Amino acid sequence: MERLNPRVQILWALQALIGAGLLGGVVTGVLYVVRRDLLLLGPALFAVLALVGLLHTVLRYRIWRFEVQDDALFLHRGVLTRVRTVVPYVRVQHVDTQRSPFERLAGLSSVVIYTAGSRGADVTIPGLVPDRATSLQERLRTLVGERDTDDAV
Amino acid sequence: MKLHPLTILVRGGSRGLGFAVAGFVLGSAGGGALAARGVLPPIVSASGIPLAILFGAIGLGYEVIWHQRFEYELTQDTLNIDSGVLFRREREVPFRRIQNVDIRRSLFQRLLQIARVNIETAGGGSTEASLQYVGVEEARRLQREIQRRKGRSAEQTTAEDAEAPGADQRAEPETELLFDLDDRDLILYSILSFDPRVLSVLFVIIPSVAPMMGADVDQLTASVFLALGFLGALVLAFGIWVFSAFARFVQFYGFKLRRVGDELRYERGLLQRYDGSIPLEKIQSVVVEENFLMRHFGFASLSIQTAGYAPGASPTGGSEAAVPLAKRAELFELARTIEPFEMPSFERPPETARRRYAIRYSLVVGALLAVAFGVDRFLVTVPWYLVAVLFVPIPYAARKKWAHRGWALLDGYAATRNGFWRRRIHVVPDFRVQTVIDSRTIFQRRWGLGTVIIDTASSRSLVSQDASAVDIEAETAERLRDAIADRLQAALGYAPAERD
């Protein structure tokens, strides 16, 4: 089973902190107008959210795993709800690599796998170094190509 | 080919009328206002009718030109449509991509013997092409012809050497009437298809709101109010039920399901007639659905999920049953003519699941009790302790929820069962599986349980859930997940891979 690049933790932590910061900021702002005596609740909320977010990030990284198996891609993820997905190569419509601005900053890349399914229509593997993302995309493409059937639906 | 000449009358009439009304409003209101302010001479205030005529003529004229410039044609392997007045659009729809050809006729259109033909393709919620309107005979011909040519173009792509003289001889595919809903069953269906859970809301809201109408009243008046509220809820509930039954009756009147070659065709509707097709090769899964009323009387309904477009999902709205109501045994018989699966004998989740539901319900009732207590304490005096009565049916409810769940691996199919109020049995062919997901929430992990979701390419996931085996033992879930993935490979002719 392959793990993600540890740097993805920075990315997720950053996202968690931004989220906590926004919410904490809004609450602080509202309190400033409504109940100035309770103003400290805002930063406190931020601290709690940030802590939970950071903890979640670490756990998320520890749990995230994937494997390129013989006939399917296997993913294992989720902190509260543990989700394991089997994506058979026969069902893959196409494979993309993606880099968001955040990911570019962290020097990371994601691979997105599309199927025709209604629920797992797109499966994302985040936190890959660009080289690994490209090689994974290539590998999946080959595996999918070997099984090219006419009816992906 | 051109559309039916009456199109000008129907489309032009409605658009002309719409424009005329707009013209009249603009003329009389706008003209009147301008004349009143002296911007324009007083005569302008009487411009309502002339403007209405002018706008109406423009609307009608537009539709006349639209009709003139609308041209459709069936070629060897595409349906070509050229249309548009200001913006011209030339569209080619390959037959291979066409999934459904639906015919719709409103009451008015039925009088005029014209129909609307909708062409649906996989993917995307919207209708690919719509012919408004063609003659009824022409609509039928299109439906037949598209199916025939679709079959032919598929044959050509799969077997290039099949240029044998017999290739063109598949003239009329054989037709077989699978199901015909008679009036008695239709009425039964209309009555039984109602989901009584909707009503439970009324019985909570109305009696609890009724006493608040007259605050500060004595005990006697309050109980009268409560009784009235209860009675009101009863009457309203009955009304809703009747209304829903009536709507169902109109929707499914004269329902017939036929197999025509490699397609299913259905028709239904009292006022507006629908005539749709479901290609057998696009069927992703079949779902046998029964609410508890139906189940009690031994009935069930069948729906069919296809890729990209569920019949009735996007264009007609609401979930559409392939067979609205039939005796359970008959219905399974019918479902098996569509997908030949064996009768599943379901494996239930372990007993721990049942205990889990009991605890979950207890927590919910506990929370309700706390809320009621809070209301009593801080808002108005209510007999909050009465909520505790809800604890009584918990063991029964947990048992029911547990007992109606299940999963089964059949020969070539996987089946799951869920739901007490509305029980759904999903039957998914092995080779239709898209992805297999096995998930365990934090609570499930405490109980050593897990859920396996079988994802298919059907588009109905918003209305009905995917096929899922809920709250089965974690180890079983893992085995089931791998088994389903392996069976997909086997069904498609690949050797299953070694797993650790």
mmCIF file with all atom_site columns, C-alpha atoms in Angstrom, chain B residues 122-208:
data_model
loop_
_atom_site.group_PDB
_atom_site.id
_atom_site.type_symbol
_atom_site.label_atom_id
_atom_site.label_alt_id
_atom_site.label_comp_id
_atom_site.label_asym_id
_atom_site.label_entity_id
_atom_site.label_seq_id
_atom_site.pdbx_PDB_ins_code
_atom_site.Cartn_x
_atom_site.Cartn_y
_atom_site.Cartn_z
_atom_site.occupancy
_atom_site.B_iso_or_equiv
_atom_site.pdbx_formal_charge
_atom_site.auth_seq_id
_atom_site.auth_comp_id
_atom_site.auth_asym_id
_atom_site.auth_atom_id
_atom_site.pdbx_PDB_model_num
ATOM 1  C CA . ALA B 1 122 ? -26.835 9.078   -22.157 1.00 0.00 ? 122 ALA B CA 1
ATOM 2  C CA . GLY B 1 123 ? -25.246 11.666  -19.922 1.00 0.00 ? 123 GLY B CA 1
ATOM 3  C CA . GLY B 1 124 ? -26.578 15.085  -19.187 1.00 0.00 ? 124 GLY B CA 1
ATOM 4  C CA . GLY B 1 125 ? -29.953 15.681  -17.656 1.00 0.00 ? 125 GLY B CA 1
ATOM 5  C CA . SER B 1 126 ? -31.487 17.552  -20.547 1.00 0.00 ? 126 SER B CA 1
ATOM 6  C CA . THR B 1 127 ? -33.253 16.262  -23.596 1.00 0.00 ? 127 THR B CA 1
ATOM 7  C CA . GLU B 1 128 ? -30.949 15.966  -26.582 1.00 0.00 ? 128 GLU B CA 1
ATOM 8  C CA . ALA B 1 129 ? -33.491 16.822  -29.244 1.00 0.00 ? 129 ALA B CA 1
ATOM 9  C CA . SER B 1 130 ? -37.177 17.510  -29.237 1.00 0.00 ? 130 SER B CA 1
ATOM 10 C CA . LEU B 1 131 ? -39.582 17.427  -32.165 1.00 0.00 ? 131 LEU B CA 1
ATOM 11 C CA . GLN B 1 132 ? -42.604 19.619  -31.502 1.00 0.00 ? 132 GLN B CA 1
ATOM 12 C CA . TYR B 1 133 ? -44.838 18.393  -33.056 1.00 0.00 ? 133 TYR B CA 1
ATOM 13 C CA . VAL B 1 134 ? -45.227 15.544  -35.456 1.00 0.00 ? 134 VAL B CA 1
ATOM 14 C CA . GLY B 1 135 ? -48.243 13.444  -36.338 1.00 0.00 ? 135 GLY B CA 1
ATOM 15 C CA . VAL B 1 136 ? -48.932 10.476  -34.097 1.00 0.00 ? 136 VAL B CA 1
ATOM 16 C CA . GLU B 1 137 ? -48.221 8.009   -36.873 1.00 0.00 ? 137 GLU B CA 1
ATOM 17 C CA . GLU B 1 138 ? -44.970 9.762   -37.715 1.00 0.00 ? 138 GLU B CA 1
ATOM 18 C CA . ALA B 1 139 ? -43.954 9.698   -34.031 1.00 0.00 ? 139 ALA B CA 1
ATOM 19 C CA . ARG B 1 140 ? -44.488 5.956   -33.899 1.00 0.00 ? 140 ARG B CA 1
ATOM 20 C CA . ARG B 1 141 ? -42.585 5.543   -37.141 1.00 0.00 ? 141 ARG B CA 1
ATOM 21 C CA . LEU B 1 142 ? -39.647 7.544   -35.757 1.00 0.00 ? 142 LEU B CA 1
ATOM 22 C CA . GLN B 1 143 ? -39.568 5.484   -32.588 1.00 0.00 ? 143 GLN B CA 1
ATOM 23 C CA . ARG B 1 144 ? -39.614 2.246   -34.582 1.00 0.00 ? 144 ARG B CA 1
ATOM 24 C CA . GLU B 1 145 ? -37.192 3.417   -37.222 1.00 0.00 ? 145 GLU B CA 1
ATOM 25 C CA . ILE B 1 146 ? -34.626 4.786   -34.745 1.00 0.00 ? 146 ILE B CA 1
ATOM 26 C CA . GLN B 1 147 ? -34.672 1.530   -32.836 1.00 0.00 ? 147 GLN B CA 1
ATOM 27 C CA . ARG B 1 148 ? -34.252 -0.468  -36.036 1.00 0.00 ? 148 ARG B CA 1
ATOM 28 C CA . ARG B 1 149 ? -31.387 1.630   -37.354 1.00 0.00 ? 149 ARG B CA 1
ATOM 29 C CA . LYS B 1 150 ? -29.744 1.751   -33.949 1.00 0.00 ? 150 LYS B CA 1
ATOM 30 C CA . GLY B 1 151 ? -29.725 -2.032  -33.894 1.00 0.00 ? 151 GLY B CA 1
ATOM 31 C CA . ARG B 1 152 ? -28.287 -2.110  -37.384 1.00 0.00 ? 152 ARG B CA 1
ATOM 32 C CA . SER B 1 153 ? -25.494 0.350   -36.709 1.00 0.00 ? 153 SER B CA 1
ATOM 33 C CA . ALA B 1 154 ? -24.581 -1.580  -33.552 1.00 0.00 ? 154 ALA B CA 1
ATOM 34 C CA . GLU B 1 155 ? -24.389 -4.774  -35.576 1.00 0.00 ? 155 GLU B CA 1
ATOM 35 C CA . GLN B 1 156 ? -22.113 -3.130  -38.077 1.00 0.00 ? 156 GLN B CA 1
ATOM 36 C CA . THR B 1 157 ? -19.671 -1.956  -35.472 1.00 0.00 ? 157 THR B CA 1
ATOM 37 C CA . THR B 1 158 ? -19.492 -5.262  -33.672 1.00 0.00 ? 158 THR B CA 1
ATOM 38 C CA . ALA B 1 159 ? -19.345 -7.564  -36.699 1.00 0.00 ? 159 ALA B CA 1
ATOM 39 C CA . GLU B 1 160 ? -18.050 -5.884  -39.800 1.00 0.00 ? 160 GLU B CA 1
ATOM 40 C CA . ASP B 1 161 ? -18.256 -9.099  -41.809 1.00 0.00 ? 161 ASP B CA 1
ATOM 41 C CA . ALA B 1 162 ? -21.943 -9.490  -41.126 1.00 0.00 ? 162 ALA B CA 1
ATOM 42 C CA . GLU B 1 163 ? -22.775 -7.806  -44.402 1.00 0.00 ? 163 GLU B CA 1
ATOM 43 C CA . ALA B 1 164 ? -24.833 -10.859 -45.176 1.00 0.00 ? 164 ALA B CA 1
ATOM 44 C CA . PRO B 1 165 ? -28.090 -10.340 -47.062 1.00 0.00 ? 165 PRO B CA 1
ATOM 45 C CA . GLY B 1 166 ? -29.997 -11.169 -43.894 1.00 0.00 ? 166 GLY B CA 1
ATOM 46 C CA . ALA B 1 167 ? -28.741 -8.039  -42.151 1.00 0.00 ? 167 ALA B CA 1
ATOM 47 C CA . ASP B 1 168 ? -31.527 -5.854  -43.420 1.00 0.00 ? 168 ASP B CA 1
ATOM 48 C CA . GLN B 1 169 ? -34.305 -8.301  -42.938 1.00 0.00 ? 169 GLN B CA 1
ATOM 49 C CA . ARG B 1 170 ? -35.003 -7.614  -39.309 1.00 0.00 ? 170 ARG B CA 1
ATOM 50 C CA . ALA B 1 171 ? -38.030 -5.620  -40.321 1.00 0.00 ? 171 ALA B CA 1
ATOM 51 C CA . GLU B 1 172 ? -40.619 -5.606  -37.523 1.00 0.00 ? 172 GLU B CA 1
ATOM 52 C CA . PRO B 1 173 ? -39.234 -6.741  -34.186 1.00 0.00 ? 173 PRO B CA 1
ATOM 53 C CA . GLU B 1 174 ? -41.628 -8.992  -32.348 1.00 0.00 ? 174 GLU B CA 1
ATOM 54 C CA . THR B 1 175 ? -43.852 -7.363  -29.764 1.00 0.00 ? 175 THR B CA 1
ATOM 55 C CA . GLU B 1 176 ? -44.837 -8.975  -26.520 1.00 0.00 ? 176 GLU B CA 1
ATOM 56 C CA . LEU B 1 177 ? -47.181 -7.469  -23.964 1.00 0.00 ? 177 LEU B CA 1
ATOM 57 C CA . LEU B 1 178 ? -45.468 -7.902  -20.604 1.00 0.00 ? 178 LEU B CA 1
ATOM 58 C CA . PHE B 1 179 ? -47.827 -6.078  -18.337 1.00 0.00 ? 179 PHE B CA 1
ATOM 59 C CA . ASP B 1 180 ? -51.194 -4.416  -18.514 1.00 0.00 ? 180 ASP B CA 1
ATOM 60 C CA . LEU B 1 181 ? -52.452 -2.519  -15.478 1.00 0.00 ? 181 LEU B CA 1
ATOM 61 C CA . ASP B 1 182 ? -56.195 -3.042  -15.153 1.00 0.00 ? 182 ASP B CA 1
ATOM 62 C CA . ASP B 1 183 ? -58.457 -0.457  -13.574 1.00 0.00 ? 183 ASP B CA 1
ATOM 63 C CA . ARG B 1 184 ? -58.903 -2.301  -10.303 1.00 0.00 ? 184 ARG B CA 1
ATOM 64 C CA . ASP B 1 185 ? -55.148 -2.544  -9.765  1.00 0.00 ? 185 ASP B CA 1
ATOM 65 C CA . LEU B 1 186 ? -54.730 1.047   -10.828 1.00 0.00 ? 186 LEU B CA 1
ATOM 66 C CA . ILE B 1 187 ? -57.151 2.216   -8.157  1.00 0.00 ? 187 ILE B CA 1
ATOM 67 C CA . LEU B 1 188 ? -55.442 -0.010  -5.617  1.00 0.00 ? 188 LEU B CA 1
ATOM 68 C CA . TYR B 1 189 ? -52.081 1.389   -6.617  1.00 0.00 ? 189 TYR B CA 1
ATOM 69 C CA . SER B 1 190 ? -53.326 4.952   -6.384  1.00 0.00 ? 190 SER B CA 1
ATOM 70 C CA . ILE B 1 191 ? -54.510 4.319   -2.841  1.00 0.00 ? 191 ILE B CA 1
ATOM 71 C CA . LEU B 1 192 ? -51.608 2.205   -1.656  1.00 0.00 ? 192 LEU B CA 1
ATOM 72 C CA . SER B 1 193 ? -48.714 4.079   -3.211  1.00 0.00 ? 193 SER B CA 1
ATOM 73 C CA . PHE B 1 194 ? -49.095 6.857   -0.692  1.00 0.00 ? 194 PHE B CA 1
ATOM 74 C CA . ASP B 1 195 ? -46.310 7.297   1.800   1.00 0.00 ? 195 ASP B CA 1
ATOM 75 C CA . PRO B 1 196 ? -48.028 7.713   5.192   1.00 0.00 ? 196 PRO B CA 1
ATOM 76 C CA . ARG B 1 197 ? -44.886 9.120   6.754   1.00 0.00 ? 197 ARG B CA 1
ATOM 77 C CA . VAL B 1 198 ? -45.857 12.441  5.175   1.00 0.00 ? 198 VAL B CA 1
ATOM 78 C CA . LEU B 1 199 ? -48.913 12.503  7.391   1.00 0.00 ? 199 LEU B CA 1
ATOM 79 C CA . SER B 1 200 ? -47.094 11.920  10.645  1.00 0.00 ? 200 SER B CA 1
ATOM 80 C CA . VAL B 1 201 ? -45.809 15.478  10.386  1.00 0.00 ? 201 VAL B CA 1
ATOM 81 C CA . LEU B 1 202 ? -49.372 16.804  10.431  1.00 0.00 ? 202 LEU B CA 1
ATOM 82 C CA . PHE B 1 203 ? -50.205 14.892  13.569  1.00 0.00 ? 203 PHE B CA 1
ATOM 83 C CA . VAL B 1 204 ? -47.267 16.431  15.337  1.00 0.00 ? 204 VAL B CA 1
ATOM 84 C CA . ILE B 1 205 ? -47.570 19.979  14.043  1.00 0.00 ? 205 ILE B CA 1
ATOM 85 C CA . ILE B 1 206 ? -51.277 20.727  14.022  1.00 0.00 ? 206 ILE B CA 1
ATOM 86 C CA . PRO B 1 207 ? -52.261 19.459  17.490  1.00 0.00 ? 207 PRO B CA 1
ATOM 87 C CA . SER B 1 208 ? -49.233 21.156  19.017  1.00 0.00 ? 208 SER B CA 1
#
